[in-house]
PDB file of C-alpha atoms in Angstrom:
ATOM      1  CA  MET A   1      73.262  63.518 155.034  1.00 85.00           C
ATOM      2  CA  ASP A   2      73.168  60.294 153.638  1.00 92.00           C
ATOM      3  CA  LEU A   3      74.826  61.310 150.586  1.00 94.00           C
ATOM      4  CA  GLU A   4      74.620  57.869 148.839  1.00 96.00           C
ATOM      5  CA  ARG A   5      70.904  57.482 149.722  1.00 96.00           C
ATOM      6  CA  MET A   6      69.961  61.109 148.193  1.00 96.00           C
ATOM      7  CA  LEU A   7      71.713  60.279 144.787  1.00 97.00           C
ATOM      8  CA  GLU A   8      69.376  56.454 144.969  1.00 97.00           C
ATOM      9  CA  ASN A   9      66.473  59.696 145.627  1.00 96.00           C
ATOM     10  CA  CYS A  10      67.813  61.682 142.487  1.00 96.00           C
ATOM     11  CA  ARG A  11      68.057  59.083 139.771  1.00 96.00           C
ATOM     12  CA  ARG A  12      64.672  57.203 141.103  1.00 96.00           C
ATOM     13  CA  ASP A  13      62.774  60.326 141.086  1.00 95.00           C
ATOM     14  CA  GLN A  14      63.945  61.304 137.483  1.00 96.00           C
ATOM     15  CA  TRP A  15      60.775  62.254 135.342  1.00 96.00           C
ATOM     16  CA  ARG A  16      60.032  63.261 131.563  1.00 96.00           C
ATOM     17  CA  VAL A  17      58.329  66.162 130.501  1.00 96.00           C
ATOM     18  CA  GLY A  18      56.146  64.495 127.802  1.00 94.00           C
ATOM     19  CA  ASP A  19      55.419  62.186 130.988  1.00 94.00           C
ATOM     20  CA  LEU A  20      52.736  64.965 132.095  1.00 95.00           C
ATOM     21  CA  ASP A  21      49.277  65.376 129.962  1.00 95.00           C
ATOM     22  CA  TRP A  22      49.304  68.010 127.263  1.00 95.00           C
ATOM     23  CA  SER A  23      46.114  67.329 125.729  1.00 94.00           C
ATOM     24  CA  ARG A  24      44.516  69.594 128.194  1.00 93.00           C
ATOM     25  CA  LYS A  25      43.013  72.531 127.892  1.00 93.00           C
ATOM     26  CA  PRO A  26      43.846  75.828 129.619  1.00 94.00           C
ATOM     27  CA  ARG A  27      41.439  77.447 131.892  1.00 92.00           C
ATOM     28  CA  SER A  28      40.186  80.989 130.209  1.00 92.00           C
ATOM     29  CA  MET A  29      41.934  84.110 131.126  1.00 92.00           C
ATOM     30  CA  SER A  30      42.320  87.676 130.286  1.00 94.00           C
ATOM     31  CA  ARG A  31      44.251  89.191 128.626  1.00 95.00           C
ATOM     32  CA  GLU A  32      46.235  90.864 130.747  1.00 92.00           C
ATOM     33  CA  ASP A  33      46.446  87.439 132.948  1.00 92.00           C
ATOM     34  CA  GLU A  34      47.618  85.395 129.562  1.00 94.00           C
ATOM     35  CA  ILE A  35      50.296  87.813 128.513  1.00 94.00           C
ATOM     36  CA  ALA A  36      51.820  88.088 132.343  1.00 91.00           C
ATOM     37  CA  ILE A  37      51.715  84.185 132.937  1.00 92.00           C
ATOM     38  CA  VAL A  38      53.329  83.538 129.597  1.00 95.00           C
ATOM     39  CA  GLN A  39      56.100  85.743 130.128  1.00 94.00           C
ATOM     40  CA  LEU A  40      56.453  84.458 133.631  1.00 92.00           C
ATOM     41  CA  PHE A  41      56.839  80.851 132.094  1.00 94.00           C
ATOM     42  CA  THR A  42      59.227  82.267 129.717  1.00 95.00           C
ATOM     43  CA  ASP A  43      61.507  83.592 131.707  1.00 93.00           C
ATOM     44  CA  MET A  44      61.663  81.001 134.117  1.00 92.00           C
ATOM     45  CA  SER A  45      62.502  78.718 131.829  1.00 94.00           C
ATOM     46  CA  GLY A  46      65.807  81.101 131.462  1.00 93.00           C
ATOM     47  CA  ILE A  47      66.340  81.105 135.184  1.00 90.00           C
ATOM     48  CA  GLU A  48      66.269  77.428 134.944  1.00 92.00           C
ATOM     49  CA  ARG A  49      68.690  77.167 132.220  1.00 92.00           C
ATOM     50  CA  LEU A  50      70.558  79.520 134.236  1.00 89.00           C
ATOM     51  CA  ALA A  51      70.327  77.055 137.556  1.00 88.00           C
ATOM     52  CA  GLY A  52      71.621  74.156 135.280  1.00 90.00           C
ATOM     53  CA  ALA A  53      74.831  75.738 134.603  1.00 88.00           C
ATOM     54  CA  LEU A  54      76.028  77.043 138.340  1.00 85.00           C
ATOM     55  CA  PHE A  55      75.301  73.045 139.258  1.00 90.00           C
ATOM     56  CA  ARG A  56      77.816  72.086 136.133  1.00 90.00           C
ATOM     57  CA  GLU A  57      80.295  74.373 137.800  1.00 86.00           C
ATOM     58  CA  GLN A  58      79.234  73.139 141.329  1.00 87.00           C
ATOM     59  CA  GLU A  59      80.135  69.119 139.492  1.00 91.00           C
ATOM     60  CA  ARG A  60      83.192  70.202 138.533  1.00 89.00           C
ATOM     61  CA  ARG A  61      84.701  71.663 141.739  1.00 85.00           C
ATOM     62  CA  VAL A  62      83.654  69.021 144.156  1.00 88.00           C
ATOM     63  CA  GLU A  63      85.946  66.153 144.989  1.00 88.00           C
ATOM     64  CA  ASP A  64      83.411  63.919 146.598  1.00 93.00           C
ATOM     65  CA  PRO A  65      82.315  61.355 143.801  1.00 96.00           C
ATOM     66  CA  THR A  66      78.788  60.903 145.464  1.00 97.00           C
ATOM     67  CA  LEU A  67      78.461  64.521 145.400  1.00 95.00           C
ATOM     68  CA  LYS A  68      79.621  65.213 141.372  1.00 96.00           C
ATOM     69  CA  ALA A  69      76.733  62.376 140.934  1.00 97.00           C
ATOM     70  CA  ILE A  70      74.171  64.096 142.689  1.00 97.00           C
ATOM     71  CA  PHE A  71      74.978  67.673 140.914  1.00 96.00           C
ATOM     72  CA  ARG A  72      75.203  65.856 137.542  1.00 96.00           C
ATOM     73  CA  THR A  73      71.255  64.625 138.393  1.00 97.00           C
ATOM     74  CA  PHE A  74      70.851  68.363 139.432  1.00 96.00           C
ATOM     75  CA  VAL A  75      71.867  69.961 135.975  1.00 96.00           C
ATOM     76  CA  VAL A  76      69.263  67.160 134.183  1.00 96.00           C
ATOM     77  CA  ASP A  77      66.847  68.109 136.771  1.00 96.00           C
ATOM     78  CA  GLU A  78      67.220  71.625 135.643  1.00 95.00           C
ATOM     79  CA  VAL A  79      67.081  71.015 131.832  1.00 95.00           C
ATOM     80  CA  ARG A  80      64.215  69.536 132.339  1.00 96.00           C
ATOM     81  CA  HIS A  81      62.894  72.375 133.990  1.00 96.00           C
ATOM     82  CA  ALA A  82      63.653  75.083 131.631  1.00 96.00           C
ATOM     83  CA  HIS A  83      61.569  72.441 128.888  1.00 97.00           C
ATOM     84  CA  ALA A  84      58.499  72.436 131.274  1.00 97.00           C
ATOM     85  CA  ALA A  85      58.275  75.856 131.716  1.00 95.00           C
ATOM     86  CA  GLN A  86      58.809  76.763 127.990  1.00 96.00           C
ATOM     87  CA  MET A  87      56.166  74.122 127.153  1.00 97.00           C
ATOM     88  CA  LEU A  88      54.021  75.970 129.818  1.00 97.00           C
ATOM     89  CA  ALA A  89      54.505  79.345 128.081  1.00 96.00           C
ATOM     90  CA  ASP A  90      53.703  77.798 124.853  1.00 96.00           C
ATOM     91  CA  PHE A  91      50.409  75.759 126.396  1.00 97.00           C
ATOM     92  CA  TYR A  92      49.158  79.188 128.105  1.00 96.00           C
ATOM     93  CA  ASP A  93      50.101  81.625 124.676  1.00 97.00           C
ATOM     94  CA  VAL A  94      46.122  80.805 123.857  1.00 96.00           C
ATOM     95  CA  HIS A  95      45.706  83.882 121.518  1.00 96.00           C
ATOM     96  CA  HIS A  96      49.525  84.744 120.590  1.00 96.00           C
ATOM     97  CA  TYR A  97      48.720  88.421 121.942  1.00 96.00           C
ATOM     98  CA  GLN A  98      52.298  89.315 121.551  1.00 95.00           C
ATOM     99  CA  MET A  99      56.225  87.694 120.705  1.00 95.00           C
ATOM    100  CA  TYR A 100      57.318  86.588 124.074  1.00 95.00           C
ATOM    101  CA  ARG A 101      61.337  86.769 124.846  1.00 94.00           C
ATOM    102  CA  GLN A 102      63.090  86.426 128.154  1.00 92.00           C
ATOM    103  CA  SER A 103      63.368  89.543 129.884  1.00 93.00           C
ATOM    104  CA  PRO A 104      66.896  91.601 128.336  1.00 94.00           C
ATOM    105  CA  SER A 105      67.783  92.186 132.476  1.00 93.00           C
ATOM    106  CA  LEU A 106      68.304  88.341 132.605  1.00 93.00           C
ATOM    107  CA  THR A 107      69.913  88.032 129.109  1.00 93.00           C
ATOM    108  CA  ALA A 108      72.455  90.796 130.112  1.00 93.00           C
ATOM    109  CA  PHE A 109      73.139  89.338 133.705  1.00 91.00           C
ATOM    110  CA  ALA A 110      73.060  85.663 132.758  1.00 89.00           C
ATOM    111  CA  PRO A 111      76.471  85.350 131.383  1.00 89.00           C
ATOM    112  CA  HIS A 112      78.333  87.902 133.836  1.00 88.00           C
ATOM    113  CA  PHE A 113      76.849  85.322 136.487  1.00 85.00           C
ATOM    114  CA  VAL A 114      78.327  82.395 134.963  1.00 84.00           C
ATOM    115  CA  ASP A 115      81.494  84.075 134.692  1.00 84.00           C
ATOM    116  CA  ALA A 116      81.875  85.260 137.984  1.00 82.00           C
ATOM    117  CA  ILE A 117      81.081  81.968 139.239  1.00 79.00           C
ATOM    118  CA  HIS A 118      83.652  80.415 137.416  1.00 79.00           C
ATOM    119  CA  TYR A 119      86.255  82.672 138.893  1.00 77.00           C
ATOM    120  CA  LEU A 120      84.823  83.249 142.725  1.00 75.00           C
ATOM    121  CA  SER A 121      85.105  80.878 145.562  1.00 75.00           C
ATOM    122  CA  ASP A 122      82.928  77.891 145.922  1.00 78.00           C
ATOM    123  CA  ASP A 123      80.918  79.606 148.889  1.00 80.00           C
ATOM    124  CA  VAL A 124      79.915  82.545 146.499  1.00 79.00           C
ATOM    125  CA  ALA A 125      78.352  80.184 144.390  1.00 77.00           C
ATOM    126  CA  ASN A 126      76.405  78.573 146.691  1.00 80.00           C
ATOM    127  CA  ALA A 127      75.547  81.364 148.419  1.00 82.00           C
ATOM    128  CA  TYR A 128      73.430  82.963 144.897  1.00 80.00           C
ATOM    129  CA  ILE A 129      72.357  79.227 144.708  1.00 81.00           C
ATOM    130  CA  VAL A 130      70.355  79.113 147.712  1.00 84.00           C
ATOM    131  CA  ALA A 131      69.318  82.542 147.203  1.00 84.00           C
ATOM    132  CA  GLY A 132      67.857  81.789 143.745  1.00 81.00           C
ATOM    133  CA  GLU A 133      66.756  78.415 145.055  1.00 83.00           C
ATOM    134  CA  LEU A 134      64.772  79.591 147.851  1.00 86.00           C
ATOM    135  CA  ILE A 135      63.278  82.469 146.202  1.00 84.00           C
ATOM    136  CA  LEU A 136      62.162  80.445 143.051  1.00 81.00           C
ATOM    137  CA  ASP A 137      61.072  77.141 145.721  1.00 81.00           C
ATOM    138  CA  ILE A 138      59.370  78.911 148.180  1.00 80.00           C
ATOM    139  CA  ALA A 139      58.126  82.121 146.712  1.00 84.00           C
ATOM    140  CA  LEU A 140      58.083  82.659 142.813  1.00 84.00           C
ATOM    141  CA  LEU A 141      57.153  78.879 141.157  1.00 85.00           C
ATOM    142  CA  ARG A 142      54.311  78.226 144.342  1.00 85.00           C
ATOM    143  CA  SER A 143      52.878  81.845 143.468  1.00 87.00           C
ATOM    144  CA  ILE A 144      52.883  81.739 140.092  1.00 88.00           C
ATOM    145  CA  ASN A 145      51.060  78.186 140.530  1.00 88.00           C
ATOM    146  CA  ASP A 146      48.287  79.862 142.649  1.00 87.00           C
ATOM    147  CA  TYR A 147      47.777  82.730 140.426  1.00 88.00           C
ATOM    148  CA  VAL A 148      47.409  80.020 137.095  1.00 90.00           C
ATOM    149  CA  HIS A 149      45.062  78.235 138.939  1.00 89.00           C
ATOM    150  CA  ASP A 150      45.115  75.360 136.447  1.00 92.00           C
ATOM    151  CA  ASP A 151      45.572  71.714 136.414  1.00 93.00           C
ATOM    152  CA  MET A 152      48.368  71.766 133.829  1.00 95.00           C
ATOM    153  CA  SER A 153      50.282  74.144 135.808  1.00 94.00           C
ATOM    154  CA  GLN A 154      49.626  72.197 139.072  1.00 93.00           C
ATOM    155  CA  ALA A 155      50.807  68.862 137.133  1.00 95.00           C
ATOM    156  CA  ALA A 156      54.192  70.526 136.409  1.00 95.00           C
ATOM    157  CA  MET A 157      54.698  72.044 139.329  1.00 91.00           C
ATOM    158  CA  THR A 158      54.160  69.120 141.264  1.00 92.00           C
ATOM    159  CA  LEU A 159      56.937  67.039 139.807  1.00 94.00           C
ATOM    160  CA  ILE A 160      59.274  70.846 139.611  1.00 93.00           C
ATOM    161  CA  ASN A 161      59.173  71.339 143.451  1.00 89.00           C
ATOM    162  CA  ARG A 162      60.067  67.838 144.037  1.00 91.00           C
ATOM    163  CA  ASP A 163      63.466  67.953 142.342  1.00 94.00           C
ATOM    164  CA  GLU A 164      63.788  71.636 144.214  1.00 90.00           C
ATOM    165  CA  SER A 165      63.247  69.718 147.367  1.00 89.00           C
ATOM    166  CA  ARG A 166      66.273  67.780 146.894  1.00 93.00           C
ATOM    167  CA  HIS A 167      68.247  70.694 145.173  1.00 93.00           C
ATOM    168  CA  ILE A 168      67.421  72.730 148.766  1.00 91.00           C
ATOM    169  CA  ALA A 169      68.311  69.937 150.900  1.00 92.00           C
ATOM    170  CA  ILE A 170      71.900  69.733 148.879  1.00 93.00           C
ATOM    171  CA  ASP A 171      72.044  73.831 149.320  1.00 90.00           C
ATOM    172  CA  TYR A 172      72.279  73.262 152.860  1.00 91.00           C
ATOM    173  CA  HIS A 173      74.382  70.175 153.147  1.00 91.00           C
ATOM    174  CA  MET A 174      77.025  72.516 151.060  1.00 90.00           C
ATOM    175  CA  ALA A 175      76.121  75.602 153.068  1.00 88.00           C
ATOM    176  CA  GLU A 176      77.291  73.803 156.267  1.00 88.00           C
ATOM    177  CA  TYR A 177      80.531  72.809 154.981  1.00 87.00           C
ATOM    178  CA  TYR A 178      81.243  76.122 153.333  1.00 84.00           C
ATOM    179  CA  GLY A 179      81.452  77.194 156.515  1.00 82.00           C
ATOM    180  CA  SER A 180      83.313  75.041 158.090  1.00 83.00           C
ATOM    181  CA  GLU A 181      86.823  75.469 159.824  1.00 83.00           C
ATOM    182  CA  ALA A 182      88.119  72.271 157.101  1.00 83.00           C
ATOM    183  CA  TYR A 183      86.902  74.691 154.133  1.00 81.00           C
ATOM    184  CA  GLU A 184      88.397  77.940 155.907  1.00 80.00           C
ATOM    185  CA  ARG A 185      91.638  75.448 155.415  1.00 80.00           C
ATOM    186  CA  ARG A 186      91.343  74.927 151.979  1.00 78.00           C
ATOM    187  CA  MET A 187      90.733  78.119 151.119  1.00 75.00           C
ATOM    188  CA  ALA A 188      93.613  79.198 152.390  1.00 72.00           C
ATOM    189  CA  GLU A 189      95.374  77.122 150.518  1.00 69.00           C
ATOM    190  CA  ARG A 190      93.437  77.533 146.845  1.00 66.00           C
ATOM    191  CA  GLN A 191      94.295  81.575 147.946  1.00 60.00           C
ATOM    192  CA  THR A 192      97.744  81.297 147.294  1.00 58.00           C
ATOM    193  CA  LYS A 193      98.099  79.705 144.167  1.00 65.00           C
ATOM    194  CA  LEU A 194      95.716  82.325 142.638  1.00 65.00           C
ATOM    195  CA  SER A 195      97.915  84.470 140.221  1.00 75.00           C
ATOM    196  CA  LEU A 196      97.476  88.409 140.316  1.00 79.00           C
ATOM    197  CA  ALA A 197      95.500  87.847 136.884  1.00 80.00           C
ATOM    198  CA  GLU A 198      93.118  85.504 138.487  1.00 75.00           C
ATOM    199  CA  ARG A 199      92.488  87.571 140.763  1.00 75.00           C
ATOM    200  CA  ALA A 200      91.699  90.677 138.912  1.00 82.00           C
ATOM    201  CA  ARG A 201      89.737  88.254 136.496  1.00 82.00           C
ATOM    202  CA  GLY A 202      87.505  87.146 139.148  1.00 77.00           C
ATOM    203  CA  ALA A 203      87.083  91.137 140.660  1.00 82.00           C
ATOM    204  CA  LYS A 204      85.645  92.588 137.383  1.00 85.00           C
ATOM    205  CA  ALA A 205      83.575  89.517 137.107  1.00 82.00           C
ATOM    206  CA  PHE A 206      81.808  90.225 140.505  1.00 81.00           C
ATOM    207  CA  VAL A 207      81.637  93.929 140.087  1.00 85.00           C
ATOM    208  CA  HIS A 208      79.760  92.888 136.876  1.00 86.00           C
ATOM    209  CA  MET A 209      77.680  90.530 138.275  1.00 84.00           C
ATOM    210  CA  LEU A 210      76.248  92.866 141.134  1.00 82.00           C
ATOM    211  CA  HIS A 211      76.159  95.753 138.175  1.00 85.00           C
ATOM    212  CA  TYR A 212      73.171  93.491 136.116  1.00 88.00           C
ATOM    213  CA  GLY A 213      72.110  92.178 139.154  1.00 84.00           C
ATOM    214  CA  HIS A 214      70.059  94.638 140.338  1.00 83.00           C
ATOM    215  CA  PRO A 215      67.776  94.941 137.582  1.00 88.00           C
ATOM    216  CA  PHE A 216      67.927  90.990 136.672  1.00 89.00           C
ATOM    217  CA  ILE A 217      66.640  90.174 140.231  1.00 86.00           C
ATOM    218  CA  ARG A 218      63.893  93.140 139.872  1.00 86.00           C
ATOM    219  CA  ASP A 219      62.779  92.226 136.458  1.00 88.00           C
ATOM    220  CA  VAL A 220      62.454  88.237 137.373  1.00 85.00           C
ATOM    221  CA  PHE A 221      61.695  87.963 140.632  1.00 83.00           C
ATOM    222  CA  LEU A 222      60.460  90.616 142.927  1.00 82.00           C
ATOM    223  CA  ASP A 223      58.164  92.904 139.808  1.00 85.00           C
ATOM    224  CA  PRO A 224      56.513  89.435 139.079  1.00 83.00           C
ATOM    225  CA  MET A 225      56.319  88.452 142.723  1.00 82.00           C
ATOM    226  CA  ASN A 226      54.333  91.963 143.166  1.00 82.00           C
ATOM    227  CA  PHE A 227      51.848  90.555 140.249  1.00 82.00           C
ATOM    228  CA  VAL A 228      51.466  87.027 141.975  1.00 83.00           C
ATOM    229  CA  ASP A 229      51.496  87.679 145.220  1.00 82.00           C
ATOM    230  CA  PRO A 230      50.998  91.400 146.296  1.00 82.00           C
ATOM    231  CA  GLU A 231      51.224  90.912 149.902  1.00 81.00           C
ATOM    232  CA  GLY A 232      54.473  89.390 149.721  1.00 80.00           C
ATOM    233  CA  LYS A 233      54.554  86.901 152.446  1.00 85.00           C
ATOM    234  CA  ARG A 234      56.082  84.416 150.633  1.00 85.00           C
ATOM    235  CA  LEU A 235      58.663  86.956 149.331  1.00 86.00           C
ATOM    236  CA  ARG A 236      60.087  87.741 152.670  1.00 88.00           C
ATOM    237  CA  ASP A 237      60.052  84.581 153.876  1.00 89.00           C
ATOM    238  CA  ALA A 238      62.390  83.177 151.373  1.00 88.00           C
ATOM    239  CA  PHE A 239      64.540  86.417 152.227  1.00 88.00           C
ATOM    240  CA  LYS A 240      64.377  85.747 156.340  1.00 91.00           C
ATOM    241  CA  ARG A 241      65.325  82.343 155.308  1.00 91.00           C
ATOM    242  CA  MET A 242      68.732  83.210 153.098  1.00 89.00           C
ATOM    243  CA  GLN A 243      69.442  85.981 156.131  1.00 90.00           C
ATOM    244  CA  LEU A 244      69.168  83.628 158.767  1.00 91.00           C
ATOM    245  CA  LEU A 245      71.820  80.780 157.165  1.00 89.00           C
ATOM    246  CA  GLY A 246      73.985  83.871 156.372  1.00 88.00           C
ATOM    247  CA  ARG A 247      73.655  84.533 160.487  1.00 89.00           C
ATOM    248  CA  LYS A 248      73.842  80.717 161.208  1.00 88.00           C
ATOM    249  CA  GLU A 249      77.521  80.839 162.575  1.00 85.00           C
ATOM    250  CA  GLU A 250      77.747  83.859 165.268  1.00 81.00           C
ATOM    251  CA  THR A 251      81.024  84.439 163.559  1.00 78.00           C
ATOM    252  CA  SER A 252      81.344  84.038 159.662  1.00 80.00           C
ATOM    253  CA  ARG A 253      84.553  82.402 158.356  1.00 77.00           C
ATOM    254  CA  ARG A 254      83.888  83.602 154.925  1.00 80.00           C
ATOM    255  CA  PRO A 255      84.485  87.478 153.412  1.00 78.00           C
ATOM    256  CA  PHE A 256      81.426  86.836 151.361  1.00 79.00           C
ATOM    257  CA  THR A 257      78.914  86.244 154.330  1.00 84.00           C
ATOM    258  CA  ARG A 258      80.376  89.337 155.871  1.00 85.00           C
ATOM    259  CA  PHE A 259      79.998  91.607 153.102  1.00 85.00           C
ATOM    260  CA  LEU A 260      76.686  90.788 153.278  1.00 86.00           C
ATOM    261  CA  ARG A 261      76.221  91.180 156.793  1.00 88.00           C
ATOM    262  CA  LEU A 262      77.831  94.345 156.396  1.00 89.00           C
ATOM    263  CA  LEU A 263      75.263  95.650 153.847  1.00 87.00           C
ATOM    264  CA  GLN A 264      72.418  94.205 155.805  1.00 89.00           C
ATOM    265  CA  ASP A 265      73.745  96.198 159.143  1.00 90.00           C
ATOM    266  CA  GLY A 266      74.277  99.075 157.196  1.00 90.00           C
ATOM    267  CA  VAL A 267      70.423  99.586 155.522  1.00 89.00           C
ATOM    268  CA  ASP A 268      68.901  98.616 159.555  1.00 91.00           C
ATOM    269  CA  HIS A 269      71.625 101.441 161.016  1.00 91.00           C
ATOM    270  CA  PRO A 270      69.479 104.681 161.487  1.00 90.00           C
ATOM    271  CA  ILE A 271      71.745 106.892 159.964  1.00 92.00           C
ATOM    272  CA  THR A 272      73.076 104.749 157.082  1.00 90.00           C
ATOM    273  CA  GLY A 273      70.282 103.259 156.580  1.00 89.00           C
ATOM    274  CA  ARG A 274      68.837 106.769 155.884  1.00 90.00           C
ATOM    275  CA  LEU A 275      71.848 108.149 153.749  1.00 87.00           C
ATOM    276  CA  LEU A 276      73.145 105.183 151.895  1.00 88.00           C
ATOM    277  CA  GLY A 277      70.606 102.084 152.250  1.00 87.00           C
ATOM    278  CA  ASP A 278      69.681 102.714 148.868  1.00 89.00           C
ATOM    279  CA  VAL A 279      72.820 102.033 147.777  1.00 89.00           C
ATOM    280  CA  PHE A 280      73.241  99.195 149.663  1.00 85.00           C
ATOM    281  CA  GLY A 281      70.101  97.819 148.900  1.00 86.00           C
ATOM    282  CA  ARG A 282      71.534  98.329 145.292  1.00 84.00           C
ATOM    283  CA  VAL A 283      74.641  96.656 145.284  1.00 81.00           C
ATOM    284  CA  GLY A 284      73.021  93.567 147.620  1.00 80.00           C
ATOM    285  CA  GLY A 285      70.989  93.362 144.515  1.00 79.00           C
ATOM    286  CA  VAL A 286      67.080  93.093 145.982  1.00 82.00           C
ATOM    287  CA  GLY A 287      66.524  96.762 147.185  1.00 81.00           C
ATOM    288  CA  LYS A 288      66.293  98.064 150.306  1.00 85.00           C
ATOM    289  CA  GLU A 289      62.794  96.865 151.572  1.00 86.00           C
ATOM    290  CA  PHE A 290      64.551  92.957 151.162  1.00 82.00           C
ATOM    291  CA  MET A 291      68.047  93.696 152.455  1.00 86.00           C
ATOM    292  CA  ALA A 292      66.599  95.155 155.793  1.00 88.00           C
ATOM    293  CA  ARG A 293      66.504  92.657 158.673  1.00 91.00           C
ATOM    294  CA  GLN A 294      63.893  90.053 157.722  1.00 91.00           C
ATOM    295  CA  TYR A 295      63.842  87.832 161.348  1.00 91.00           C
ATOM    296  CA  ASP A 296      63.945  88.653 165.106  1.00 92.00           C
ATOM    297  CA  ASP A 297      66.369  87.782 168.132  1.00 93.00           C
ATOM    298  CA  ALA A 298      64.483  84.589 168.977  1.00 94.00           C
ATOM    299  CA  GLU A 299      64.192  83.656 164.980  1.00 93.00           C
ATOM    300  CA  LEU A 300      67.956  84.082 165.368  1.00 93.00           C
ATOM    301  CA  THR A 301      68.354  82.385 168.745  1.00 94.00           C
ATOM    302  CA  ARG A 302      66.774  79.696 167.686  1.00 94.00           C
ATOM    303  CA  VAL A 303      68.387  78.883 164.115  1.00 93.00           C
ATOM    304  CA  ARG A 304      71.724  78.892 165.883  1.00 92.00           C
ATOM    305  CA  ARG A 305      70.569  75.769 168.046  1.00 93.00           C
ATOM    306  CA  MET A 306      69.419  74.501 165.092  1.00 93.00           C
ATOM    307  CA  SER A 307      71.349  72.334 162.574  1.00 92.00           C
ATOM    308  CA  TYR A 308      71.796  72.621 158.772  1.00 90.00           C
ATOM    309  CA  GLU A 309      69.724  69.927 157.965  1.00 91.00           C
ATOM    310  CA  ASP A 310      67.052  71.185 160.179  1.00 91.00           C
ATOM    311  CA  MET A 311      66.859  74.561 158.974  1.00 91.00           C
ATOM    312  CA  ALA A 312      66.539  72.657 155.261  1.00 90.00           C
ATOM    313  CA  LYS A 313      63.671  70.618 156.287  1.00 88.00           C
ATOM    314  CA  GLU A 314      62.119  73.798 157.579  1.00 88.00           C
ATOM    315  CA  ALA A 315      62.943  75.601 154.398  1.00 87.00           C
ATOM    316  CA  LEU A 316      60.738  72.495 152.508  1.00 83.00           C
ATOM    317  CA  SER A 317      58.170  72.535 154.993  1.00 81.00           C
ATOM    318  CA  ALA A 318      57.431  76.239 154.761  1.00 74.00           C
ATOM    319  CA  LYS A 319      56.065  75.563 150.765  1.00 69.00           C
ATOM    320  CA  GLU A 320      53.135  73.374 152.253  1.00 65.00           C
ATOM    321  CA  THR A 321      52.198  75.495 155.163  1.00 61.00           C
ATOM    322  CA  ASN A 322      52.886  79.111 153.935  1.00 59.00           C
TER     323      ASN A 322
END
């Protein structure tokens, strides 16, 4: 990837929430739809703030000055997205049927997630960022927008999706690095410098993140998708792309990737899947249904022949075709 060109695009494509025309009138909705849509945008605002915290952590960790600058623009993007989502919630809150607050599971999960990312390795942070971006961009935002079916939402989502496309391109770029031999050598050197107390804090943070992760993913991603996209086609596509990214290299160098593969293989196994599939799905945070294999052998073979950049382009093209 040409990082200098990416940084130029990041700076060129900045926009302001005030650039949108908020004088429009929302379309008429049923009580049920209005409540659901306002809550979706309220939670979306919280998710975007959480993404901003993660990009801030990535900006702190990377050494390349161009990457640092790119991640700084991503933090600005996510703050803007959070602002836009909250304004969309207010825009569609026409009848004020209730007071809206972000889902309690999101409130409970966020501090543990940020804590875990601070202590855990870079590849783990990026894995969760990629997962969140794919679910948000390929599935949730598009499905919300289709369900709202309103000019105001469309105008905001067009700009948000343009930003998210840059994020996903960098996510895949970083995934390639974190799967490399160079990163493996760097992590081997870093591990020797960690104290026992630091390792313990990291392990504790990871356990808390897993514990609070399942209800968060269920309430903020899976249940809303059942509402706005009952067939689940886009959500399955997002999980398929996550799984294929984790299987891109035939043999994983990183422990976290091996851990996720172990969970998936356990769910797919005819014996352990029947006996422990629900447990593995709970640990993975997404449930047995989505932890199970979403791709076939031909797709895996094809992906292993592709570059990471081509995988990113294919993921981005899915936003337009699915």
